[in-house]
Coordinates of C-alpha atoms in Angstrom, one line a residue:
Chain A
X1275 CA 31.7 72.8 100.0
X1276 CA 31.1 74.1 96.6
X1277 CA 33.7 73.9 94.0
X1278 CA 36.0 76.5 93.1
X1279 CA 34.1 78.5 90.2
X1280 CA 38.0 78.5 88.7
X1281 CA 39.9 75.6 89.5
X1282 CA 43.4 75.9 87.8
X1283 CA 46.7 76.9 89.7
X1284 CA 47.9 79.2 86.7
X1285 CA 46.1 81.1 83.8
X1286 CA 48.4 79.7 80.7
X1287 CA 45.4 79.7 77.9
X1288 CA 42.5 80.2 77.1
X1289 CA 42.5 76.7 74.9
X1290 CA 42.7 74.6 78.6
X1291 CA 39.2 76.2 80.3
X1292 CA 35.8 75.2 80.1
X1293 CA 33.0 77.7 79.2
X1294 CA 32.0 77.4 82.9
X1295 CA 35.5 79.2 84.2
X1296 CA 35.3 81.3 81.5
X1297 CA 31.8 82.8 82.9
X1298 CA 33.5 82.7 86.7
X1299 CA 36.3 85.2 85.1
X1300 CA 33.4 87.0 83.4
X1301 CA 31.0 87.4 86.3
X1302 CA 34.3 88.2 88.9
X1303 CA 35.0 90.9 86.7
X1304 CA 31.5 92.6 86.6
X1305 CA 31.4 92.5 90.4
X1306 CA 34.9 94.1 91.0
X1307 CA 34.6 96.4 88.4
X1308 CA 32.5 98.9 90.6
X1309 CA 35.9 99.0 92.9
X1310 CA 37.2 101.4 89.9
X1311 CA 34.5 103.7 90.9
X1312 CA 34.5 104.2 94.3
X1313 CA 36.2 107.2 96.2
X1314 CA 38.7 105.1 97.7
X1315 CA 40.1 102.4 95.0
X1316 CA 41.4 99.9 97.3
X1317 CA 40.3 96.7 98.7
X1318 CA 42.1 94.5 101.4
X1319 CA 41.6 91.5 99.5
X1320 CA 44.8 90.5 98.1
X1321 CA 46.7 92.0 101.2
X1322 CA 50.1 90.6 101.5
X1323 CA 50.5 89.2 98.4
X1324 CA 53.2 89.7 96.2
X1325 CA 52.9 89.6 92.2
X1326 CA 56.2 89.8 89.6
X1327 CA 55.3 91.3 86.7
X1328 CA 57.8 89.8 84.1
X1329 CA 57.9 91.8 80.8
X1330 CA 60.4 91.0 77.7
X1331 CA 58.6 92.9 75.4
X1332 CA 57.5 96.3 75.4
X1333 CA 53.7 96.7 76.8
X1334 CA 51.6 100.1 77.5
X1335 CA 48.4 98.5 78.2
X1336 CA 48.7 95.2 79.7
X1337 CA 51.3 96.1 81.8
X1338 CA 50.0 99.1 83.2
X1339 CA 46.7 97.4 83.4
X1340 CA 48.1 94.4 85.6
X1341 CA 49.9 96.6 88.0
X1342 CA 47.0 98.9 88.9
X1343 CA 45.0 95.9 89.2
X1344 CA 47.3 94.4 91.8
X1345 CA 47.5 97.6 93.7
X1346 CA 43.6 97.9 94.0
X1347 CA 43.5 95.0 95.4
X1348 CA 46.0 95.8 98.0
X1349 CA 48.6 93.1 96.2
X1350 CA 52.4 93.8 96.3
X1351 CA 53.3 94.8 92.7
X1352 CA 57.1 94.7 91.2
X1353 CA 57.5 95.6 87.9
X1354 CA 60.6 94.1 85.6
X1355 CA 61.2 95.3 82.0
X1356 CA 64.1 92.7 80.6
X1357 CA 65.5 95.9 78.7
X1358 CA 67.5 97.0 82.1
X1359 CA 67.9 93.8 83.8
X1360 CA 70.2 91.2 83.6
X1361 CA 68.7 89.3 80.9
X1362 CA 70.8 92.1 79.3
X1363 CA 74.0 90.4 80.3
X1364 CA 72.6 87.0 78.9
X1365 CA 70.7 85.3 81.9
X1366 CA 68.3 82.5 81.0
X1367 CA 64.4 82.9 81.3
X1368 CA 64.8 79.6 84.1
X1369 CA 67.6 81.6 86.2
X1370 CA 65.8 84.8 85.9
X1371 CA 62.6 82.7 87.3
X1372 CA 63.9 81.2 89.8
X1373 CA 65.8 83.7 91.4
X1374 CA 62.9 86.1 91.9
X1375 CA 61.3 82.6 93.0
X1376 CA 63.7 82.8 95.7
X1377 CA 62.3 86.3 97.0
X1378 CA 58.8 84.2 97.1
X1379 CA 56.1 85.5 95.2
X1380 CA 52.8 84.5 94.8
X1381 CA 52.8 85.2 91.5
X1382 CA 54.2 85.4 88.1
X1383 CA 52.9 87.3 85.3
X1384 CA 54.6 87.2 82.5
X1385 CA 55.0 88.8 79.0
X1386 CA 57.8 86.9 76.7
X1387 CA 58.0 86.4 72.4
X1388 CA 58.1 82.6 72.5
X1389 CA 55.3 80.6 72.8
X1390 CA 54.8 77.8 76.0
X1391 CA 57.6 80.6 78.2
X1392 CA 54.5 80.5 80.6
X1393 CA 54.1 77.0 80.6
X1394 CA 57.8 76.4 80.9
X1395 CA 58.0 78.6 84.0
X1396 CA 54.9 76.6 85.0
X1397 CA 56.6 73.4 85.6
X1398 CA 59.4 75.3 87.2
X1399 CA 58.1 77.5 89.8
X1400 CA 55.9 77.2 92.4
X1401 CA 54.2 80.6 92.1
X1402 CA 51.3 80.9 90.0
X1403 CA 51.6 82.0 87.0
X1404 CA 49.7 83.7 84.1
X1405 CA 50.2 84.4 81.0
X1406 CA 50.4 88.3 79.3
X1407 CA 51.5 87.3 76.1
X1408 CA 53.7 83.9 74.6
X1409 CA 55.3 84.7 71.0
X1410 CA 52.5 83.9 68.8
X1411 CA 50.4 81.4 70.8
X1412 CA 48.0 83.4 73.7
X1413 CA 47.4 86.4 75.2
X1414 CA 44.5 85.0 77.6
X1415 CA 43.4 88.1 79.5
X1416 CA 42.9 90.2 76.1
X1417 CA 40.3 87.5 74.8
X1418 CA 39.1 87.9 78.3
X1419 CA 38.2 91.5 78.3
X1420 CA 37.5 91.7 74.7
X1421 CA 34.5 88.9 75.8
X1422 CA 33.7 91.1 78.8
X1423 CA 33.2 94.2 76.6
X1424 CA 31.0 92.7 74.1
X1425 CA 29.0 90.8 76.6
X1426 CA 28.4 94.3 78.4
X1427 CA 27.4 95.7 75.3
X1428 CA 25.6 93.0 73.7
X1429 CA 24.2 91.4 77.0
X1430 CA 25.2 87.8 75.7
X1431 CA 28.1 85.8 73.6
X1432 CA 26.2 83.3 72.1
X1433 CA 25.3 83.7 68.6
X1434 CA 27.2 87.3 68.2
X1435 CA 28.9 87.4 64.5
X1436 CA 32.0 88.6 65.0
X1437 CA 34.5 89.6 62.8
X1438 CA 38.4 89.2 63.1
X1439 CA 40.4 91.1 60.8
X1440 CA 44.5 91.8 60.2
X1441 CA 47.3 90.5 60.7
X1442 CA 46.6 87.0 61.4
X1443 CA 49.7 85.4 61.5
X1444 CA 51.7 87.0 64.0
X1445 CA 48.3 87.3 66.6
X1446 CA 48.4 86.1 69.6
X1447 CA 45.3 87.7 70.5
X1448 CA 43.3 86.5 67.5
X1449 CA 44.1 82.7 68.6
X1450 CA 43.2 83.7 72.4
X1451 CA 39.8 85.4 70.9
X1452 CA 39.4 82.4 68.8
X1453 CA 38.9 79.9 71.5
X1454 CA 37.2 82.0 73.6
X1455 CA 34.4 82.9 71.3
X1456 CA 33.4 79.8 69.6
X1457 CA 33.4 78.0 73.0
X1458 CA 31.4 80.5 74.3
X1459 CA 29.0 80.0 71.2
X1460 CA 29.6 83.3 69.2
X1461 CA 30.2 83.0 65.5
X1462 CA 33.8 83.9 64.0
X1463 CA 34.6 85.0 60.8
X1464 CA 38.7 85.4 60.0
X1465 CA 39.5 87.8 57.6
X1466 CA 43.3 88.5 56.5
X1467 CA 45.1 88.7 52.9
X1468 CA 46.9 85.4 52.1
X1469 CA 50.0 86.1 53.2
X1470 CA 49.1 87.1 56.3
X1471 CA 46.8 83.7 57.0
X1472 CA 48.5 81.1 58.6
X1473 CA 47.9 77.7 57.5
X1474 CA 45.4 75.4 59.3
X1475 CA 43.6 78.6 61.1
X1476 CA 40.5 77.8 59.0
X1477 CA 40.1 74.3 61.1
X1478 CA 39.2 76.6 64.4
X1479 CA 36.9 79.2 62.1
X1480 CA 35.5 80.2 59.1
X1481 CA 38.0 82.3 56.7
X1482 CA 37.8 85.0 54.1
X1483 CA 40.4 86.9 52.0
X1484 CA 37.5 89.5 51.3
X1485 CA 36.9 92.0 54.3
X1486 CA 34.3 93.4 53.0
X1487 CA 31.7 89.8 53.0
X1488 CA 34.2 89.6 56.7
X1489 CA 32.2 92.4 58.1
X1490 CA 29.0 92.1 56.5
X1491 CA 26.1 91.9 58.8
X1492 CA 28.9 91.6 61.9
X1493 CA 27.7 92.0 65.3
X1494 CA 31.2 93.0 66.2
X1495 CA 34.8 94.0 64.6
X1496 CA 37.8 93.0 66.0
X1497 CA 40.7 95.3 64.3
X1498 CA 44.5 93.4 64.5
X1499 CA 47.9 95.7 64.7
X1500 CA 50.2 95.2 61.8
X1501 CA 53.0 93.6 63.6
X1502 CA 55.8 95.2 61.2
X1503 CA 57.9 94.8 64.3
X1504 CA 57.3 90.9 63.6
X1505 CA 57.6 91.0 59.7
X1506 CA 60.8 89.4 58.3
X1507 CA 59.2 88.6 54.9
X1508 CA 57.6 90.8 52.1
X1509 CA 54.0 90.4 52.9
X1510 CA 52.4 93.2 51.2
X1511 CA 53.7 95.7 48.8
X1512 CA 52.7 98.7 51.2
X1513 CA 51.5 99.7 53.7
X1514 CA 49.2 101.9 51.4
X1515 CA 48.0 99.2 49.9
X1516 CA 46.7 97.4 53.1
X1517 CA 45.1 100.0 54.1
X1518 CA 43.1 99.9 51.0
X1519 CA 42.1 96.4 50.7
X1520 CA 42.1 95.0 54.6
X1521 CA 41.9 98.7 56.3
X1522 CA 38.5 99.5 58.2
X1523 CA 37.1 102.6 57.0
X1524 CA 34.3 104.1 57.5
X1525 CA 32.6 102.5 54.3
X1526 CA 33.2 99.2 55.7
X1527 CA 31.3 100.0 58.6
X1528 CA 28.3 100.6 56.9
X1529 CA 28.0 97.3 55.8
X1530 CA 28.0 95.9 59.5
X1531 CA 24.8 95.8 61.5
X1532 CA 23.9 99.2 62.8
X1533 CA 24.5 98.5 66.6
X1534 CA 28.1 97.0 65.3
X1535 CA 31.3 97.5 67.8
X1536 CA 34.4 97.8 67.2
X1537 CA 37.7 96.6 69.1
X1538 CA 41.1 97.1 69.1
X1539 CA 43.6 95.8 71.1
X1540 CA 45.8 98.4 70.6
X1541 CA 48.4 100.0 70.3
X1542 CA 46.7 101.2 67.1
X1543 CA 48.2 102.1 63.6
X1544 CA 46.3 104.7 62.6
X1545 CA 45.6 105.2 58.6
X1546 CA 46.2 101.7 58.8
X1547 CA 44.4 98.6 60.0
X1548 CA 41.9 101.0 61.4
X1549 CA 41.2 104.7 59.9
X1550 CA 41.3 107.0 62.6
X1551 CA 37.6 108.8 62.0
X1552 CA 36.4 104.7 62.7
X1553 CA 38.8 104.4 65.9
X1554 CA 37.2 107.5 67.2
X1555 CA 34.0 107.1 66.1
X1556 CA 30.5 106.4 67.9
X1557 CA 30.9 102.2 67.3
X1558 CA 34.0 102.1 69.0
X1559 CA 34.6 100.8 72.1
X1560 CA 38.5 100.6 72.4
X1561 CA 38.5 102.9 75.3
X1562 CA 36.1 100.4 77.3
X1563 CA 38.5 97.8 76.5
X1564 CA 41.1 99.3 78.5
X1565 CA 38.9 99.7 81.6
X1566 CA 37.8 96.1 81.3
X1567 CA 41.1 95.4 81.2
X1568 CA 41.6 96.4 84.6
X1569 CA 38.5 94.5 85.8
X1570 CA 39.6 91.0 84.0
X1571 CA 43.0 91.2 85.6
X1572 CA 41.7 92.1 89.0
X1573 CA 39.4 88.9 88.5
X1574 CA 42.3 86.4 87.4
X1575 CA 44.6 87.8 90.2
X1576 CA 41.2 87.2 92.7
X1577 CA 40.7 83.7 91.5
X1578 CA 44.1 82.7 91.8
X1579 CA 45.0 84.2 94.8
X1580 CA 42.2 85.0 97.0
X1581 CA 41.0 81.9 99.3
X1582 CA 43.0 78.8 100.2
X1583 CA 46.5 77.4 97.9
X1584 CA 44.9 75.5 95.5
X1585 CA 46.2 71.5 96.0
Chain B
X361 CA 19.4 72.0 106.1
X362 CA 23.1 70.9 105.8
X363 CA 22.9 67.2 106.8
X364 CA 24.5 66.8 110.1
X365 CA 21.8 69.1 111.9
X366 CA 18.2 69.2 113.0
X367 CA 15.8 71.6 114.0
X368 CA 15.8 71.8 117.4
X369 CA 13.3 74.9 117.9
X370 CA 11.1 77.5 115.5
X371 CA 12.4 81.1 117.2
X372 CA 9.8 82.9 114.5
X373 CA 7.6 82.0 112.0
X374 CA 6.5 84.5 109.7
X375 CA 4.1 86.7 111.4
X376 CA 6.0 87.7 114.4
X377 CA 8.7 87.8 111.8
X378 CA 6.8 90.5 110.5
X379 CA 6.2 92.4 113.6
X380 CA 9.4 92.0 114.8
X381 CA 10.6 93.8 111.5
X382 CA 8.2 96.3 112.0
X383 CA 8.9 97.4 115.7
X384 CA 12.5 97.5 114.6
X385 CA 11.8 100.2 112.1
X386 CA 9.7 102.0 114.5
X387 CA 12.8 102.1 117.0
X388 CA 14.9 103.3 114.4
X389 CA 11.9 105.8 113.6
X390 CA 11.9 107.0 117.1
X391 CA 15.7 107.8 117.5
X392 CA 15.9 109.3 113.6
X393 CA 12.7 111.0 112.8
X394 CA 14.4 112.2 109.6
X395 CA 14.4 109.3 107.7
X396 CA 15.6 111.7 104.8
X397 CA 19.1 111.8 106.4
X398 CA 19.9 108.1 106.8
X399 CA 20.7 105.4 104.8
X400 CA 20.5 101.3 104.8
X401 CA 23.2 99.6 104.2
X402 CA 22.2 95.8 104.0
X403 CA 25.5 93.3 104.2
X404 CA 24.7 90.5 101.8
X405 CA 23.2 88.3 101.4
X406 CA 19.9 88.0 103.4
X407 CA 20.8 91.4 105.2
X408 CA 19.6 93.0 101.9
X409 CA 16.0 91.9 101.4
X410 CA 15.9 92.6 105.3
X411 CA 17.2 96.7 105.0
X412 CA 14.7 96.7 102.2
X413 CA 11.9 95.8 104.3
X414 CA 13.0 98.1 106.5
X415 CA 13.1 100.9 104.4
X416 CA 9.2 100.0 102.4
X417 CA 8.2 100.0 106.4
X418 CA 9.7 103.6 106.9
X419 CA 8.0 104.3 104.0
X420 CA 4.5 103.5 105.3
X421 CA 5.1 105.9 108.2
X422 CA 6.5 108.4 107.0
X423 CA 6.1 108.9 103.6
X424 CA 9.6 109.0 102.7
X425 CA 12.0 105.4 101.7
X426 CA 15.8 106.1 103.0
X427 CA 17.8 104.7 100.3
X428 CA 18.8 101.0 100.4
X429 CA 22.5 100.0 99.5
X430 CA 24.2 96.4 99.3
X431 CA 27.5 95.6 100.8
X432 CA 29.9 92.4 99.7
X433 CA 32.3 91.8 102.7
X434 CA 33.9 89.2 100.9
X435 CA 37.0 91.4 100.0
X436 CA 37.4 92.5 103.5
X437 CA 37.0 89.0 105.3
X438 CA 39.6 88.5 107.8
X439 CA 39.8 85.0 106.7
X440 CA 39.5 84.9 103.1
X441 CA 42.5 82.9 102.5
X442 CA 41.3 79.9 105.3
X443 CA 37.9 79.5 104.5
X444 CA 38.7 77.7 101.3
X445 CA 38.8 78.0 97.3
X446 CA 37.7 81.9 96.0
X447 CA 34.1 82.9 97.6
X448 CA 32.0 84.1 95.1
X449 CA 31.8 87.8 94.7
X450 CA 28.0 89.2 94.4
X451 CA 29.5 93.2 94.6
X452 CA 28.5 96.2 96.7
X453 CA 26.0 98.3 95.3
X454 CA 25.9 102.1 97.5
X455 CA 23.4 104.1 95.5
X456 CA 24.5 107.5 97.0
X457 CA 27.1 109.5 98.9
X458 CA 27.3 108.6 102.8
X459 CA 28.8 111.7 103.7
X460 CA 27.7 113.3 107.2
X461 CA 24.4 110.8 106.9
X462 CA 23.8 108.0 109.5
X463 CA 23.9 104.4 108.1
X464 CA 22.3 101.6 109.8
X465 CA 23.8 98.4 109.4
X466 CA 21.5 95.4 108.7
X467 CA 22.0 91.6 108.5
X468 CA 20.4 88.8 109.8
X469 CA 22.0 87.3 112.5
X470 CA 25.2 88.5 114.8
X471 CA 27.0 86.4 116.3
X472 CA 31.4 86.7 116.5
X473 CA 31.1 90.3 114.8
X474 CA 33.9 89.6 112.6
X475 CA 30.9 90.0 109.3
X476 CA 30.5 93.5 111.0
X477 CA 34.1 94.4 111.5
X478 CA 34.7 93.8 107.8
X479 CA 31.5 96.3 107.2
X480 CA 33.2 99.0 109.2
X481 CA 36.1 99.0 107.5
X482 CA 34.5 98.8 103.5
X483 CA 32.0 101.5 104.6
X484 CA 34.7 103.7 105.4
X485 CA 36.4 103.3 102.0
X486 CA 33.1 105.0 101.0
X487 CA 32.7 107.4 102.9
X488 CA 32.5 109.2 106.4
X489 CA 29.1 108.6 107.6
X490 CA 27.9 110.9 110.8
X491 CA 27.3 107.8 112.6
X492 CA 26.8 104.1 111.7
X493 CA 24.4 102.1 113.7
X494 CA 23.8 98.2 113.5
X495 CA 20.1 96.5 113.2
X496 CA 19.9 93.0 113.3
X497 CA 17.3 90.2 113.2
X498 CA 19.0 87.8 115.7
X499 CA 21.5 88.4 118.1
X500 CA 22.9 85.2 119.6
X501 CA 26.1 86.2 121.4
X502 CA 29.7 85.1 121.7
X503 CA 31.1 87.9 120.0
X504 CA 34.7 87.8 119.4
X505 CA 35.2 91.7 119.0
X506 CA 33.7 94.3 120.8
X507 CA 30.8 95.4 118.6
X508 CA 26.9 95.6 119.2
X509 CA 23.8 96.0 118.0
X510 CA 21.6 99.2 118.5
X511 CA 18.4 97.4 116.9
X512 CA 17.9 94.1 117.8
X513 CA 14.7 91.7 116.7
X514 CA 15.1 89.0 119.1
X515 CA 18.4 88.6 122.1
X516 CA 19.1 84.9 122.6
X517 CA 21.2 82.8 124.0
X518 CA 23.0 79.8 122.1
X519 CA 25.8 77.4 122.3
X520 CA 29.0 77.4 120.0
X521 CA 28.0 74.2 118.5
X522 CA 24.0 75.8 117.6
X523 CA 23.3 77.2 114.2
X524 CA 20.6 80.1 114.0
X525 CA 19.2 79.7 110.3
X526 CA 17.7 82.7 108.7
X527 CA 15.2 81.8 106.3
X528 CA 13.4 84.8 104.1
X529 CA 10.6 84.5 101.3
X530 CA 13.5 86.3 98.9
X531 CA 16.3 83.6 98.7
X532 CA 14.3 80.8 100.6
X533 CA 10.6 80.9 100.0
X534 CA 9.7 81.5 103.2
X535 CA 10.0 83.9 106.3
X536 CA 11.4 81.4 109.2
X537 CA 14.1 81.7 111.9
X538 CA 15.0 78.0 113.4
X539 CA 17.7 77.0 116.3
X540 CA 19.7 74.0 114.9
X541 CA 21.6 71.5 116.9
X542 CA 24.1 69.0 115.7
X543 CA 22.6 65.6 115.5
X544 CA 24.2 63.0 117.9
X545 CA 27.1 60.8 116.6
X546 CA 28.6 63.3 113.7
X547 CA 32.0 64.7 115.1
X548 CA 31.8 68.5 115.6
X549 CA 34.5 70.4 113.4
X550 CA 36.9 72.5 114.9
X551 CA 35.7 75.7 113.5
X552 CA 31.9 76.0 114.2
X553 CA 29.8 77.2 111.3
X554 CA 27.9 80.7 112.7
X555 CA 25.1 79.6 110.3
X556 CA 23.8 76.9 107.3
X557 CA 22.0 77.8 104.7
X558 CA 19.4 75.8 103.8
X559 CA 15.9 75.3 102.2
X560 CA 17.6 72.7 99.5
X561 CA 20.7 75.5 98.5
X562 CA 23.8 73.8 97.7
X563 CA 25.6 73.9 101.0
X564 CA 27.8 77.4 100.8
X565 CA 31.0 78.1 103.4
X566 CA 29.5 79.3 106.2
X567 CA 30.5 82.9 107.2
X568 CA 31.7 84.1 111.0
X569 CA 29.1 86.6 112.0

């Protein structure tokens, strides 16, 4: 019998996988995503399952994204947003985990601001879990679909120049994007001011306070959120004054190659990070991002769940 | 060949292969002269090149090539969560709308007509053909389900324990159908592959037609 292509119980990281599971995500996705297109968006697959979709923070995308990925597969979905639950009335991450344990679900996905909550409830549980989104650390399935998107547009990974630009230090997705690219072969570039750069980021890539030399000649350009919501410090003067020093414009995108893309994770700051004429523009490819979004998760929950309990 | 069998028997080689294929399409000719309103649906993975084949043979007679789609059952398996770690998806490809047209069904070999049940029910999700009809290269019995085939190259039939190996010059290099038996000595398993795949492949999971 042939291996599993993906041969981990949980999806916690993209730091953990091997190239090799990375392209069985990649290539699951691709297939499934025609499932999005048909008259009828639902397969049997995943019938009888039951997925908890954890959430203690606020999430448009990802959320929305898991839960119609679990219904197209014919999965069980229930949704929990922390803000009316009874993490309200001071119940601990383990309680709230084991308790919905207790209603047996297959699987946990969960969404939480400090880093290693997935791995925690990983040594816990007995469900599988996955990872939306640990404090800083990960946000696996957005490096995920960010690498499906370019490597539908770009028919390959390796060798792409790709710039990473923003708010660096409160990014889960830039660390998640990090490891996924250079293991994949592509060629990162991290661009934020100083204050924003968090110390020892330039062992995993190369880094540059300029965004202009970031984007020169880049393949792709990965636009980060200014986390204000995260911001405790004085990091910048204004927000005025990132926008015209780190902010993509529409100058900056000349200096990228012609055929450049450019990602977001969203939820975007307009006038900000990202002018809106470049968000809207004919490089972008934020809106594919989404859709991908769906396919990626619909690929993870397949691995994980489809075929025989992993040992 | 997956170790523990042999050939026991050559049921085609390439030639009648080849006519068998072709008085198939002629049967299929005979009860739809309009090729124009059907479509083959091929269920991967060798039921593809065969509904292709098919459809360049139509071609030849009539002039006109029905449309060729590709159908992945591995989402609607009845056993996907027994047969062991995530099979690999290869997706399902339907180039155009089934609506009021007749589909023929093509694989290579039926057998429990669990593979076939799990077509059904994804062509469905498509669509609501005017009829769907099955063509198959081999039909070797013991079905499990009441379904049957309306084209069939060659009627045999075969023990439980037997494996009837399609081999086709797309995935294997060569156009071949073989009986296999289990060698003596190896114990059989309790759930009896329908099929191997062979022709130096890395031994897949073997399916339930």
């Amino acid at each position: 019998m042939t291996p599993p292509s993906y041969p981990h119980r949980h999806l916690l990281g993209i730091e953990p996988l091997e190239p090799a599971h990375i392209q069985a995500v990649l290539d699951t996705a691709d297939a499934l995503r025609e499932v999005l297109d048909r008259p009828i968006k639902k397969v049997p697959a995943l019938r009888g399952k039951t997925v908890v979709n954890l959430f203690y923070e606020p999430s448009t995308r990802t959320r929305a994204s898991f839960e119609v990925a679990e219904k197209v597969l014919s999965a069980d979905s229930l949704s929990i947003s922390t803000a009316t639950s009874s993490v309200q009335k001071g119940e601990t991450l383990l309680d709230t985990a084991k308790n919905l344990e207790a209603m047996n679900p297959d699987m946990i996905v969960i969404r939480h601001s400090a880093s290693g909550a997935p791995h925690f409830l990983a040594r816990h549980c007995r469900s599988a879990i996955v990872n939306a989104g640990d404090g800083a650390h990960e946000h696996p399935t957005q490096a995920l679909l960010d690498a499906l998107t370019l490597r539908q547009k770009k028919g390959r990974l390796e060798g792409l120049r790709v710039a990473i630009v923003g708010d660096l230090m409160h990014s889960r997705v830039a660390r998640s994007n990090v490891w996924l690219l250079t293991r994949m072969g592509a060629r990162v570039v991290l661009c934020a001011p100083p204050t924003l750069m968090p110390p020892g980021i330039e062992t995993l890539a190369p880094v540059t306070f300029d965004i202009d030399e970031a984007v020169e000649g880049a393949d792709a350009i990965m636009m980060l959120r200014l986390q204000q919501e995260r911001m405790t410090g004085g990091y910048f003067p204004t927000v005025r004054e990132y926008h015209k020093h780190f902010g993509l414009t529409e100058q900056r995108v000349k200096r990228a190659r012609r055929d450049v893309l450019i990602l977001h994770p969203g939820p975007m700051n307009r006038g900000v990070e990202i002018a809106s004429e470049v968000a809207d523009g004919p490089y972008s490819v934020i809106l594919d991002q989404v859709t991908n979004g769906v396919a990626v998760r619909m690929a993870v929950l397949y691995l994980l769940l489809g075929g025989t309990e992993a040992a | 060949m997956p170790p523990a069998y042999r050939e026991r028997q050559e049921l085609m080689d390439a030639e009648r292969l080849s006519r068998t294929l072709a008085r198939m399409a002629h049967e299929i000719l005979e009860r739809h002269p309009d090729v124009r309103g059907t479509v083959l649906v091929g269920v991967r993975t060798r039921g593809v090149p065969l509904a292709r084949r098919l459809a360049a043979r139509l071609r030849e007679a009539t002039g006109v090539e029905p449309p060729v789609g590709a159908l992945d059952i591995t989402l609607y398996r009845d056993d996907l969560t027994t047969v062991g770690p995530q099979p690999v998806l290869k997706g399902t490809d339907i180039p155009t709308s089934i609506d009021g047209r007749t589909v023929v069904l093509v694989d290579d070999v039926l057998f429990t007509g669990r593979t076939v049940r799990a077509a059904l029910d994804e062509l469905i999700d498509f669509g609501r053909p005017a009829r769907i009809e099955l063509a198959v290269l081999v039909d070797r019995g013991h079905r499990e389900l009441p379904i049957h085939a309306d084209y069939a190259g060659r009627t045999l039939t075969t023990t439980r324990e037997e494996v009837v190996q399609v081999l086709l010059e797309e995935d294997d290099g060569q156009d071949r159908v073989v009986l296999l038996e289990r060698t003596a000595g190896t114990a059989p398993r309790t759930r009896t592959p329908s099929r191997a795949r062979g022709g130096g492949a890395p031994a897949k999971r073997r399916r339930r037609r």
